[in-house]
mmCIF file of C-alpha atoms in Angstrom:
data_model
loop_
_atom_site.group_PDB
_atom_site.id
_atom_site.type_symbol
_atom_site.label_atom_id
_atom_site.label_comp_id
_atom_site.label_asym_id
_atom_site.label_seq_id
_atom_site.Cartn_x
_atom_site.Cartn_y
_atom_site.Cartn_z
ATOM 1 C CA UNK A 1 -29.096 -2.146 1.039
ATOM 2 C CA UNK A 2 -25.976 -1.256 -0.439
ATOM 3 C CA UNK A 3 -25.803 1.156 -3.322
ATOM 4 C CA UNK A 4 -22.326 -0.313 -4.945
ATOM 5 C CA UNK A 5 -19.804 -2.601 -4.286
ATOM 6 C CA UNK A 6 -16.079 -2.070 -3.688
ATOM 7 C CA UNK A 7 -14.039 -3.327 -6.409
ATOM 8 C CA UNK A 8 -11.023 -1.337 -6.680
ATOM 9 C CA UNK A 9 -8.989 0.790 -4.868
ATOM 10 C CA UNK A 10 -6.909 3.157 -6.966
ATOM 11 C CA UNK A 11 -3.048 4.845 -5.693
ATOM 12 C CA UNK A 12 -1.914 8.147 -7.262
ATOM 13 C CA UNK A 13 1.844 7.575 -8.112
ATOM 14 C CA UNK A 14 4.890 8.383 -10.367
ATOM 15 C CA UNK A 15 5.161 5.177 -11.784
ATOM 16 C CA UNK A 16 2.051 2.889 -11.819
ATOM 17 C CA UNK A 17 4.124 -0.551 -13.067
ATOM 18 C CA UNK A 18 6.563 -0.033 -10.430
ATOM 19 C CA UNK A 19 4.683 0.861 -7.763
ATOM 20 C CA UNK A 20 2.322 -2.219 -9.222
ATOM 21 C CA UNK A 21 5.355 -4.889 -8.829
ATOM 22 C CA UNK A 22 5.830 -3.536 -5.189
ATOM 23 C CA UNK A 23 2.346 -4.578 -4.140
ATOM 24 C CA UNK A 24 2.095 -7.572 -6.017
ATOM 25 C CA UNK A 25 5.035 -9.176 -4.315
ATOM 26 C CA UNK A 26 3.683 -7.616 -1.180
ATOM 27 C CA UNK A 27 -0.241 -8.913 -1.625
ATOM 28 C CA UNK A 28 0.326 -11.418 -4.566
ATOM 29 C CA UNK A 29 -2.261 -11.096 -7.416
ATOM 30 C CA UNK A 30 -1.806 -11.127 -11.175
ATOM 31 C CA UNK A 31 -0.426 -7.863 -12.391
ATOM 32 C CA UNK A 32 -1.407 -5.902 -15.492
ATOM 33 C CA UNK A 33 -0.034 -3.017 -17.051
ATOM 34 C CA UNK A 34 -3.402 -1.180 -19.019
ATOM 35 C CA UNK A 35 -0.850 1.453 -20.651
ATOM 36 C CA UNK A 36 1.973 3.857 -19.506
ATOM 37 C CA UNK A 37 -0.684 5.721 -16.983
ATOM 38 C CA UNK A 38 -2.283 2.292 -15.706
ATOM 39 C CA UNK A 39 -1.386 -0.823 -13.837
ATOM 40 C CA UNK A 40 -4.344 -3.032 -12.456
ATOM 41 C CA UNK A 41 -3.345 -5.726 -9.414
ATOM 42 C CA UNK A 42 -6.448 -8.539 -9.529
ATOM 43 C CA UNK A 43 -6.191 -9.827 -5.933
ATOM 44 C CA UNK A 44 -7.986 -13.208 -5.018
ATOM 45 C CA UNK A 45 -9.837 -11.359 -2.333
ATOM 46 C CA UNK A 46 -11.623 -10.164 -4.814
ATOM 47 C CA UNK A 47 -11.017 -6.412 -4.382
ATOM 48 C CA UNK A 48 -8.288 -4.725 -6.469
ATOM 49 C CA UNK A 49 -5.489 -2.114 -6.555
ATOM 50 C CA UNK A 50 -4.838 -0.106 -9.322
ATOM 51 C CA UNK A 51 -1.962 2.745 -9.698
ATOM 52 C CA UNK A 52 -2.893 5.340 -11.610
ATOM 53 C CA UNK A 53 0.199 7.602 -12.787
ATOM 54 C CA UNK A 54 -0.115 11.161 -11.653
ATOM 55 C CA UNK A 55 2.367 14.024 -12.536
ATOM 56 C CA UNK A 56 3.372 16.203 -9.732
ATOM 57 C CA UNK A 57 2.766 13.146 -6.945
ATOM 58 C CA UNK A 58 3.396 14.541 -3.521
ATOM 59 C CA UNK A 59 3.281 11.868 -1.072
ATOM 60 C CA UNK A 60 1.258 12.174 2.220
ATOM 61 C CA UNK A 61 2.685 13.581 5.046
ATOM 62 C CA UNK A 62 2.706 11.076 8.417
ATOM 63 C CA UNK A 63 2.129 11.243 10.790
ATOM 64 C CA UNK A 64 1.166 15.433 10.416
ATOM 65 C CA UNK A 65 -1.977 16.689 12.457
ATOM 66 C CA UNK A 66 -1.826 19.430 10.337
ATOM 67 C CA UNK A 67 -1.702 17.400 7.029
ATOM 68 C CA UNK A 68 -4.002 14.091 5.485
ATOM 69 C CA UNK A 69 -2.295 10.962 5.086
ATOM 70 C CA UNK A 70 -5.125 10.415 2.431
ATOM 71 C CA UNK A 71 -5.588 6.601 3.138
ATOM 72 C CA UNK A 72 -3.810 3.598 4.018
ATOM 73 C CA UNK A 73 -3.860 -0.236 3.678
ATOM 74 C CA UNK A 74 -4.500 -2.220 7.304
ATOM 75 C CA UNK A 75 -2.891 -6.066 5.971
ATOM 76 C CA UNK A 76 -2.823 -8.723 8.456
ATOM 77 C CA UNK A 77 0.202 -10.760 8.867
ATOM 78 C CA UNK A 78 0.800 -14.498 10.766
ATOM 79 C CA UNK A 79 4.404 -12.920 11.822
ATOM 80 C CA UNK A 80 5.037 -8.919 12.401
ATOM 81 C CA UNK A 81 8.772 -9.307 12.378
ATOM 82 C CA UNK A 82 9.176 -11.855 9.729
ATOM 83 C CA UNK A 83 7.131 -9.149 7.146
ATOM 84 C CA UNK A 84 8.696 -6.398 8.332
ATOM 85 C CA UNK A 85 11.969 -7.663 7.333
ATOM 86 C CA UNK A 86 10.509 -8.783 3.629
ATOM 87 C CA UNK A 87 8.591 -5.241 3.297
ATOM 88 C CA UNK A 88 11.951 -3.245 4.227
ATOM 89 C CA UNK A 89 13.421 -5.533 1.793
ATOM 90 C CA UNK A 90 11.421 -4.859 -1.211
ATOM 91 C CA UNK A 91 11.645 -0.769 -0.467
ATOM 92 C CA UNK A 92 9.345 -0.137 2.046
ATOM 93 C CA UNK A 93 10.759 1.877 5.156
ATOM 94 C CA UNK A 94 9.387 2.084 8.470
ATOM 95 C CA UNK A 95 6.796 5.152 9.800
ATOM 96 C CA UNK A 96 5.808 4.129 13.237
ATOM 97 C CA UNK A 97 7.265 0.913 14.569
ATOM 98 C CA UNK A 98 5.363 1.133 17.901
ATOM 99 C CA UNK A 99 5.645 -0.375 21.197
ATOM 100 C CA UNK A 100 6.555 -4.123 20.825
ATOM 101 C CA UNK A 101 3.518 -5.577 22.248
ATOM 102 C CA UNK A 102 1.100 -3.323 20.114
ATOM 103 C CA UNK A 103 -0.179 -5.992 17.230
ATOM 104 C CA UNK A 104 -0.017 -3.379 14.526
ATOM 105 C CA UNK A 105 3.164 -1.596 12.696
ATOM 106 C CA UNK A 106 3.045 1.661 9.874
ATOM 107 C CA UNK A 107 5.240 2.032 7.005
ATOM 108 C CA UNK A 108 5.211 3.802 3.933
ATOM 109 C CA UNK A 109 5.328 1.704 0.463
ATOM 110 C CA UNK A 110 8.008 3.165 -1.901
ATOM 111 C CA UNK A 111 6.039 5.985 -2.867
ATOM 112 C CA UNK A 112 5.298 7.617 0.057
ATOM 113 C CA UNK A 113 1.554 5.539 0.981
ATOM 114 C CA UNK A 114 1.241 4.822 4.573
ATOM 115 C CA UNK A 115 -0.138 1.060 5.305
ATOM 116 C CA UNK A 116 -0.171 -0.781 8.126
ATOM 117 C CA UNK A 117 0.896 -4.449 8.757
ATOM 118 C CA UNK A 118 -1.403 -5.650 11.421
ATOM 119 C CA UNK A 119 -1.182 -8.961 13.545
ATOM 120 C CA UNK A 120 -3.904 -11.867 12.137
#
């Protein structure tokens, strides 16, 4: 038996709204800013993302054996090359674009946060 529940998964970044409106065109949801250090993203999944602002932000280093990349986001697409285009296009850029017949691409959200765009 489980001991809690996942609800939320919180990012470390500059600028929480921004960051916010990044992911919510990227995952939909409703978007809501809590204050200047907070922005909340409810996802119909049912788990959330939240951006928490933190001063001094140093994005993860990828790939770095040497270094964390301190999480990252697997989302599954219908089309790999059709939301690659739309996540370049809303400031994403592209980590590890792989071999062509691998179902799985990494890229780093505006920020600096690795996540993946994998084949549904």
């Amino acid at each position: 038996m489980a001991i809690a529940q996942l609800s939320t998964v919180v990012l470390d970044c500059p600028d929480p709204d921004a960051l916010g409106r990044f992911y919510q065109q990227l995952v939909g949801g409703e978007l809501k800013q809590e204050d200047h250090d907070w922005t909340h993203l409810t996802l119909s999944s049912g788990t959330d993302l939240a951006f928490q602002s933190a001063p001094g932000f140093a994005p993860p280093n990828w790939p770095a054996p040497d270094d964390s990349q301190q999480f990252h986001l697997d989302l599954t697409v219908a089309d790999l090359d059709a939301a690659e285009q739309q996540v370049l296009a809303l400031g994403a850029r592209v980590l590890d674009a792989g071999d062509p017949s691998r179902s799985w691409r990494v890229y780093a959200d505006p920020v600096g946060h690795p996540f993946c765009l994998c084949k549904d």
